[in-house]
Structure formats: structure tokens, C-alpha cells
Amino acid sequence: MGQHKTAMVLSGGGSLGAVQAGMLLALAEAGVTAELIVGASVGALNGAFYADDPTPAGTARLVALWRSLQRRDVFPLTLWAGLKALVFSRDHLVEPAALRDIVCRSLRMRRIEEAPVALHVVATDILSGEDVLLSRGDVATALMASTAIPVVFPPVAWEGRQLVDGGVSNNTPITSAIALGAERILVLPTGTSCALTEPPHNMAALALHVLGLQNMRQLDRDIERHAAAARITVVPPLCPLDVSVFDFSHTAALIERAVTQTRAWIASGGLASAGPLHVPLAHRDRPSAAAAGRCEPVS
């Protein structure tokens, strides 16, 4: 994907960010490149790691990092944390210290503008609800802002604004990529847990799941709306999928499935495709659809 200005746009989606890591590895192996990386929430994290080293070796390191992650590394939620938030009337449950430490230890760059591939991180202004594009400054702070899930993590101060998770305002920032001059856009969605048999019981997991459903519907609408402004290609997400966006115990399997599926998609000419996938959000007939490896879209 050359000549024309190409952007990779990476959506948010909690632990399903492992799917993006697998996609990135397959794309890097195939020699797919981009001039812009735009990401929100976990997509900003993956995008930053890719922009820091967009080679197969670099994406392999990202995959290795995902394989090592556990939920406590990202969401260290405990009863004690909840009690402290209640007693001290805090606006968040936990601090993102563990996640920030991973970012600082793993990235070579310290500032966004140092990335070998132009990186743009999307966050949300908590007062106005506007999406905010972070293209310069401390990369760790920008990523903490883009991943600051409201109530779970604290807002992040940035140039006089209080910022939270980019997924709240623009989970798949196609509009940002177009505004930056992209003529070709490769979207890497995390997908949604389309094969769950019941809603998540954890409060944070349920909130992320509902937000994911809303965002996947918005993705198809955005692709149709901006089809005249840029050629938009979507790497197919995994389906059927019964892993919660809060569950980090299946990352290795998600990565393997994503690598295998993306390689096959590339081999079949998928990079030449364009337009929405009309991604299914749930199975109408879960047992038979799952057994046959099919997903049925819900209207």
C-alpha cells in the first residue's frame, strides 16, 4: 500500500487488543507499510509500539509482550481498591502505574514525534466530549490519557485539559486519519465478543462490552460516511469470539487466530477490498453458528 498517503487506524477494545497484535504481525510479514498511525485506547498502545518499530521483529516483540500480559498488569482491580475509592470519594478505582511502567520499559521513543512512523494518539476531553489528537509530547502520558477508561482510571492533565479514553469519543478514528491527509486507510478493529452466551458480570467488563457494541456499529457507519474521502479497507476481526474485553487469559490463542486469519485474508486479496464489513455483533443461533464458524449480523 504505497504511493498514496496510507494510514493504519487502530480501534480500542481492552484485551481484544491482542487481536490487533496478531493482525500487525501478519501485515508486517507481508510488507504492508503506512505513513500514519492513528489509534485510540488500546489501539493507541498497539499503534505506538508499531510506530516505534514497524518491522516484523518489532511486531514480534509486541506479540511477545501481549503473551506476557495478565489482567493485573492492565486492570489491577481489587476489593481494597474499590473500598479506597468509596471511602476517599475518588473519581477512579485504580492508578495506571503498572501500565505506564510497561510503556516506559518497552518503548524506545520518549516523545510522540520521535516515532519512525508518524504517530497520532486520540483521547477525549472529559468536559466537552470532543476527541483530542495528540501528535507531540510525552508518549507515555499521551497513552495513559488515551487509555484512561472513565471511573476505572483517573483523567490525565494535558495542556490545560482533562483527558480520558479516546474510545469514548472516537474509538476508530477514521475521521482523524482523513483530516491528517490519508487517502488510503487500513482499519484494524478489535472486534466484539459476538459469541458470549451471557453479559459479563464484572462492572468494568460490562461497561467495556457495551461500549464495544456501540463502537462496532459506529465503525460501519463511519466507513460508509467517509468512503468518498478515502479508500477504506478493514482487516476482518475474529468471529465467532466468546472472550470478554476484560479477560487476558486467552491472549495467546487470540493472537494465533488473528495471525492465521489475517495471513489468509491477505493471500486472498483482502488488501484490495474496500467498504464496511457489517461486522456481526452477536449470534442469532449461537450453538449452530459457532459450530459452523459463522456469525449472523443483528439488524
CSV table of C-alpha atoms in Angstrom, one decimal:
chain,number,residue,atom,x,y,z
A,1,MET,CA,0.0,0.0,0.0
A,2,GLY,CA,2.2,2.8,-1.3
A,3,GLN,CA,2.3,6.0,-3.4
A,4,HIS,CA,-0.8,7.5,-1.8
A,5,LYS,CA,-0.7,8.5,1.8
A,6,THR,CA,-1.7,5.5,3.8
A,7,ALA,CA,-2.8,5.4,7.4
A,8,MET,CA,-3.4,2.5,9.8
A,9,VAL,CA,-6.3,3.2,12.2
A,10,LEU,CA,-6.4,1.0,15.3
A,11,SER,CA,-9.5,0.9,17.4
A,12,GLY,CA,-9.9,0.3,21.2
A,13,GLY,CA,-11.2,-2.9,22.8
A,14,GLY,CA,-9.5,-3.9,26.0
A,15,SER,CA,-7.9,-7.3,26.0
A,16,LEU,CA,-9.1,-7.8,22.4
A,17,GLY,CA,-6.1,-5.6,21.5
A,18,ALA,CA,-4.3,-9.0,21.3
A,19,VAL,CA,-6.2,-9.5,18.0
A,20,GLN,CA,-4.6,-6.3,16.6
A,21,ALA,CA,-1.1,-7.5,17.6
A,22,GLY,CA,-1.7,-10.7,15.5
A,23,MET,CA,-3.0,-8.6,12.6
A,24,LEU,CA,0.1,-6.3,12.8
A,25,LEU,CA,2.4,-9.2,12.7
A,26,ALA,CA,0.8,-10.7,9.6
A,27,LEU,CA,0.7,-7.3,7.9
A,28,ALA,CA,4.4,-6.6,8.7
A,29,GLU,CA,5.4,-10.1,7.4
A,30,ALA,CA,3.6,-9.2,4.2
A,31,GLY,CA,5.5,-5.9,3.8
A,32,VAL,CA,2.4,-3.7,4.4
A,33,THR,CA,3.5,-0.2,5.5
A,34,ALA,CA,1.9,3.1,6.4
A,35,GLU,CA,2.9,6.7,6.7
A,36,LEU,CA,0.5,7.4,9.5
A,37,ILE,CA,-0.6,5.5,12.6
A,38,VAL,CA,-3.7,6.7,14.4
A,39,GLY,CA,-5.0,4.9,17.4
A,40,ALA,CA,-7.5,5.2,20.3
A,41,SER,CA,-7.4,3.4,23.7
A,42,VAL,CA,-5.6,0.0,23.4
A,43,GLY,CA,-5.3,0.8,19.7
A,44,ALA,CA,-3.1,3.8,20.6
A,45,LEU,CA,-0.9,1.4,22.7
A,46,ASN,CA,-0.6,-1.1,19.8
A,47,GLY,CA,-0.1,1.8,17.3
A,48,ALA,CA,2.7,3.3,19.4
A,49,PHE,CA,4.5,0.0,19.7
A,50,TYR,CA,4.2,-0.5,15.9
A,51,ALA,CA,5.2,3.1,15.1
A,52,ASP,CA,8.2,2.6,17.4
A,53,ASP,CA,9.5,-0.3,15.3
A,54,PRO,CA,7.3,-1.2,12.3
A,55,THR,CA,9.3,-4.3,11.3
A,56,PRO,CA,8.4,-7.9,11.6
A,57,ALA,CA,10.9,-8.1,14.5
A,58,GLY,CA,9.2,-5.1,16.2
A,59,THR,CA,5.7,-6.6,15.8
A,60,ALA,CA,7.0,-9.9,17.1
A,61,ARG,CA,8.2,-8.1,20.3
A,62,LEU,CA,4.7,-6.6,20.6
A,63,VAL,CA,3.2,-10.1,20.3
A,64,ALA,CA,5.6,-11.3,23.0
A,65,LEU,CA,4.5,-8.5,25.3
A,66,TRP,CA,0.9,-9.3,24.8
A,67,ARG,CA,1.6,-13.0,25.5
A,68,SER,CA,3.1,-12.0,28.9
A,69,LEU,CA,0.3,-9.7,30.0
A,70,GLN,CA,-2.1,-10.6,32.8
A,71,ARG,CA,-5.2,-8.6,33.9
A,72,ARG,CA,-3.4,-7.2,36.9
A,73,ASP,CA,-0.8,-5.6,34.6
A,74,VAL,CA,-3.6,-3.5,33.0
A,75,PHE,CA,-6.6,-3.6,35.3
A,76,PRO,CA,-5.4,-4.1,38.8
A,77,LEU,CA,-8.9,-4.0,40.3
A,78,THR,CA,-9.3,-5.3,43.8
A,79,LEU,CA,-11.8,-5.1,46.6
A,80,TRP,CA,-9.4,-2.9,48.5
A,81,ALA,CA,-9.1,-0.5,45.5
A,82,GLY,CA,-12.9,-0.3,45.4
A,83,LEU,CA,-13.1,0.4,49.1
A,84,LYS,CA,-10.5,3.2,48.9
A,85,ALA,CA,-12.3,4.8,46.0
A,86,LEU,CA,-15.5,4.8,48.0
A,87,VAL,CA,-14.1,5.9,51.3
A,88,PHE,CA,-12.0,8.7,49.9
A,89,SER,CA,-14.6,9.7,47.3
A,90,ARG,CA,-12.2,9.3,44.4
A,91,ASP,CA,-13.2,9.6,40.8
A,92,HIS,CA,-11.4,6.4,39.8
A,93,LEU,CA,-10.8,2.9,41.1
A,94,VAL,CA,-7.1,2.4,40.3
A,95,GLU,CA,-3.9,4.1,39.2
A,96,PRO,CA,-2.4,3.1,35.8
A,97,ALA,CA,1.1,2.8,37.3
A,98,ALA,CA,1.7,-0.8,36.1
A,99,LEU,CA,0.6,0.0,32.6
A,100,ARG,CA,2.7,3.2,32.5
A,101,ASP,CA,5.7,1.2,33.6
A,102,ILE,CA,5.2,-1.3,30.8
A,103,VAL,CA,5.1,1.5,28.3
A,104,CYS,CA,8.2,3.2,29.6
A,105,ARG,CA,10.2,0.0,29.8
A,106,SER,CA,9.1,-1.3,26.3
A,107,LEU,CA,9.1,1.8,24.0
A,108,ARG,CA,12.4,3.2,22.7
A,109,MET,CA,10.9,6.6,22.0
A,110,ARG,CA,10.1,9.1,24.8
A,111,ARG,CA,8.1,11.6,22.7
A,112,ILE,CA,5.4,11.1,20.1
A,113,GLU,CA,7.3,13.0,17.4
A,114,GLU,CA,10.3,10.7,17.8
A,115,ALA,CA,8.4,7.7,16.3
A,116,PRO,CA,9.9,6.4,13.0
A,117,VAL,CA,6.3,6.3,11.6
A,118,ALA,CA,4.1,9.4,12.3
A,119,LEU,CA,2.0,8.6,15.4
A,120,HIS,CA,-1.2,10.3,16.4
A,121,VAL,CA,-3.0,9.3,19.7
A,122,VAL,CA,-6.7,10.0,20.2
A,123,ALA,CA,-8.1,10.9,23.6
A,124,THR,CA,-11.3,12.6,24.8
A,125,ASP,CA,-11.8,15.9,26.6
A,126,ILE,CA,-13.9,14.9,29.6
A,127,LEU,CA,-15.7,18.3,29.7
A,128,SER,CA,-16.7,18.8,26.1
A,129,GLY,CA,-16.6,15.1,24.9
A,130,GLU,CA,-14.5,16.2,21.9
A,131,ASP,CA,-11.9,13.9,20.6
A,132,VAL,CA,-8.4,15.4,21.0
A,133,LEU,CA,-5.5,14.4,18.7
A,134,LEU,CA,-2.1,14.2,20.5
A,135,SER,CA,0.7,14.4,17.9
A,136,ARG,CA,3.5,15.8,20.0
A,137,GLY,CA,4.7,15.4,23.6
A,138,ASP,CA,5.4,12.7,26.2
A,139,VAL,CA,4.3,9.4,24.7
A,140,ALA,CA,3.6,7.7,28.0
A,141,THR,CA,1.4,10.5,29.2
A,142,ALA,CA,-0.5,10.5,25.9
A,143,LEU,CA,-1.0,6.8,26.0
A,144,MET,CA,-2.3,7.0,29.6
A,145,ALA,CA,-4.8,9.6,28.5
A,146,SER,CA,-6.0,7.6,25.5
A,147,THR,CA,-6.5,4.5,27.8
A,148,ALA,CA,-8.0,6.3,30.8
A,149,ILE,CA,-11.3,4.4,31.0
A,150,PRO,CA,-13.6,6.7,33.0
A,151,VAL,CA,-14.2,5.6,36.6
A,152,VAL,CA,-11.5,2.9,36.2
A,153,PHE,CA,-8.5,5.2,35.7
A,154,PRO,CA,-8.1,8.9,36.6
A,155,PRO,CA,-8.3,11.6,33.9
A,156,VAL,CA,-4.9,12.8,32.6
A,157,ALA,CA,-4.0,16.5,32.5
A,158,TRP,CA,-2.7,17.6,29.1
A,159,GLU,CA,-2.1,21.3,28.2
A,160,GLY,CA,-4.9,22.6,30.4
A,161,ARG,CA,-7.4,19.9,29.5
A,162,GLN,CA,-8.5,16.8,31.4
A,163,LEU,CA,-8.4,13.8,29.1
A,164,VAL,CA,-9.9,10.3,29.2
A,165,ASP,CA,-10.2,7.2,27.0
A,166,GLY,CA,-10.1,8.0,23.2
A,167,GLY,CA,-12.7,5.3,22.7
A,168,VAL,CA,-15.4,7.4,24.3
A,169,SER,CA,-15.4,10.0,21.5
A,170,ASN,CA,-13.7,8.3,18.5
A,171,ASN,CA,-13.0,4.6,19.1
A,172,THR,CA,-11.9,4.0,15.4
A,173,PRO,CA,-10.5,7.4,14.4
A,174,ILE,CA,-11.0,7.3,10.7
A,175,THR,CA,-12.0,11.0,10.7
A,176,SER,CA,-8.7,11.9,12.3
A,177,ALA,CA,-6.8,9.9,9.6
A,178,ILE,CA,-8.6,11.7,6.8
A,179,ALA,CA,-8.0,15.1,8.5
A,180,LEU,CA,-4.3,14.2,8.5
A,181,GLY,CA,-4.4,13.7,4.8
A,182,ALA,CA,-4.8,9.9,4.4
A,183,GLU,CA,-6.0,8.8,1.1
A,184,ARG,CA,-5.9,5.1,1.9
A,185,ILE,CA,-6.9,3.8,5.3
A,186,LEU,CA,-6.4,0.3,6.7
A,187,VAL,CA,-8.6,-0.2,9.8
A,188,LEU,CA,-7.6,-2.7,12.4
A,189,PRO,CA,-10.7,-3.3,14.6
A,190,THR,CA,-10.5,-5.3,17.8
A,191,GLY,CA,-14.0,-6.7,17.1
A,192,THR,CA,-16.5,-7.6,19.7
A,193,SER,CA,-17.4,-10.6,21.8
A,194,CYS,CA,-20.1,-11.8,19.4
A,195,ALA,CA,-20.4,-15.3,20.8
A,196,LEU,CA,-20.9,-14.6,24.5
A,197,THR,CA,-23.8,-16.5,26.0
A,198,GLU,CA,-24.5,-14.0,28.8
A,199,PRO,CA,-23.3,-10.5,29.6
A,200,PRO,CA,-20.1,-10.0,31.6
A,201,HIS,CA,-20.7,-9.9,35.3
A,202,ASN,CA,-17.8,-7.7,36.2
A,203,MET,CA,-18.8,-4.0,36.3
A,204,ALA,CA,-15.8,-2.7,34.3
A,205,ALA,CA,-16.1,-5.6,31.8
A,206,LEU,CA,-19.8,-5.0,31.2
A,207,ALA,CA,-19.1,-1.3,30.6
A,208,LEU,CA,-16.4,-2.1,28.1
A,209,HIS,CA,-18.6,-4.7,26.4
A,210,VAL,CA,-21.5,-2.3,25.9
A,211,LEU,CA,-19.1,0.5,24.7
A,212,GLY,CA,-17.6,-2.1,22.2
A,213,LEU,CA,-21.0,-2.9,20.8
A,214,GLN,CA,-21.7,0.8,20.2
A,215,ASN,CA,-18.4,1.4,18.6
A,216,MET,CA,-18.6,-1.5,16.2
A,217,ARG,CA,-21.9,-0.2,14.9
A,218,GLN,CA,-20.4,3.3,14.6
A,219,LEU,CA,-17.5,1.8,12.6
A,220,ASP,CA,-19.7,0.6,9.7
A,221,ARG,CA,-21.5,4.0,9.7
A,222,ASP,CA,-18.2,5.9,9.6
A,223,ILE,CA,-16.8,3.8,6.7
A,224,GLU,CA,-19.9,4.4,4.6
A,225,ARG,CA,-19.9,8.1,5.5
A,226,HIS,CA,-16.3,8.7,4.5
A,227,ALA,CA,-16.0,6.3,1.6
A,228,ALA,CA,-15.7,9.2,-0.9
A,229,ALA,CA,-12.8,10.9,1.1
A,230,ALA,CA,-10.5,7.8,1.3
A,231,ARG,CA,-10.3,4.2,0.2
A,232,ILE,CA,-11.0,2.3,3.5
A,233,THR,CA,-10.1,-1.3,3.9
A,234,VAL,CA,-11.0,-3.2,7.1
A,235,VAL,CA,-8.9,-6.2,8.3
A,236,PRO,CA,-11.6,-8.7,9.4
A,237,PRO,CA,-11.9,-9.1,13.2
A,238,LEU,CA,-12.3,-12.6,14.7
A,239,CYS,CA,-15.7,-14.2,14.8
A,240,PRO,CA,-17.1,-16.2,16.5
A,241,LEU,CA,-15.5,-14.8,19.6
A,242,ASP,CA,-16.5,-15.5,23.2
A,243,VAL,CA,-13.7,-13.7,25.1
A,244,SER,CA,-14.6,-10.7,27.2
A,245,VAL,CA,-12.7,-7.5,26.6
A,246,PHE,CA,-11.7,-7.7,30.3
A,247,ASP,CA,-10.2,-11.3,30.0
A,248,PHE,CA,-6.5,-11.5,29.5
A,249,SER,CA,-6.2,-15.3,29.9
A,250,HIS,CA,-6.7,-16.0,26.1
A,251,THR,CA,-4.3,-13.6,24.5
A,252,ALA,CA,-2.1,-16.3,23.0
A,253,ALA,CA,-5.0,-18.0,21.3
A,254,LEU,CA,-6.4,-14.7,20.0
A,255,ILE,CA,-3.0,-13.7,18.6
A,256,GLU,CA,-2.6,-17.1,16.8
A,257,ARG,CA,-6.2,-16.9,15.3
A,258,ALA,CA,-5.6,-13.3,14.2
A,259,VAL,CA,-2.3,-14.1,12.5
A,260,THR,CA,-3.7,-17.1,10.7
A,261,GLN,CA,-6.8,-15.3,9.6
A,262,THR,CA,-5.0,-12.2,8.5
A,263,ARG,CA,-2.5,-14.1,6.5
A,264,ALA,CA,-5.3,-15.9,4.7
A,265,TRP,CA,-7.1,-12.7,4.1
A,266,ILE,CA,-4.0,-11.0,2.6
A,267,ALA,CA,-3.4,-14.1,0.4
A,268,SER,CA,-7.0,-13.9,-0.9
A,269,GLY,CA,-6.6,-10.3,-2.0
A,270,GLY,CA,-8.1,-8.7,1.0
A,271,LEU,CA,-5.9,-5.6,0.8
A,272,ALA,CA,-7.7,-4.7,-2.4
A,273,SER,CA,-11.1,-4.7,-0.7
A,274,ALA,CA,-12.9,-1.6,0.4
A,275,GLY,CA,-16.1,-0.6,2.4
A,276,PRO,CA,-17.7,-1.8,5.6
A,277,LEU,CA,-17.8,-5.4,6.7
A,278,HIS,CA,-21.1,-5.1,8.5
A,279,VAL,CA,-19.5,-6.8,11.4
A,280,PRO,CA,-21.8,-9.1,13.4
A,281,LEU,CA,-22.4,-8.1,17.0
A,282,ALA,CA,-24.0,-11.4,18.1
A,283,HIS,CA,-25.0,-14.8,17.0
A,284,ARG,CA,-28.7,-15.4,16.4
A,285,ASP,CA,-28.2,-19.1,16.8
A,286,ARG,CA,-25.1,-19.4,18.9
A,287,PRO,CA,-24.6,-23.1,19.1
A,288,SER,CA,-25.0,-23.9,15.4
A,289,ALA,CA,-23.3,-20.7,14.2
A,290,ALA,CA,-20.3,-21.2,16.5
A,291,ALA,CA,-20.0,-24.8,15.4
A,292,ALA,CA,-20.0,-23.8,11.8
A,293,GLY,CA,-17.7,-20.9,12.3
A,294,ARG,CA,-20.3,-18.4,11.1
A,295,CYS,CA,-21.6,-15.2,12.5
A,296,GLU,CA,-25.0,-13.8,11.8
A,297,PRO,CA,-25.4,-9.9,11.9
A,298,VAL,CA,-28.1,-8.5,14.1
A,299,SER,CA,-30.1,-5.8,12.5
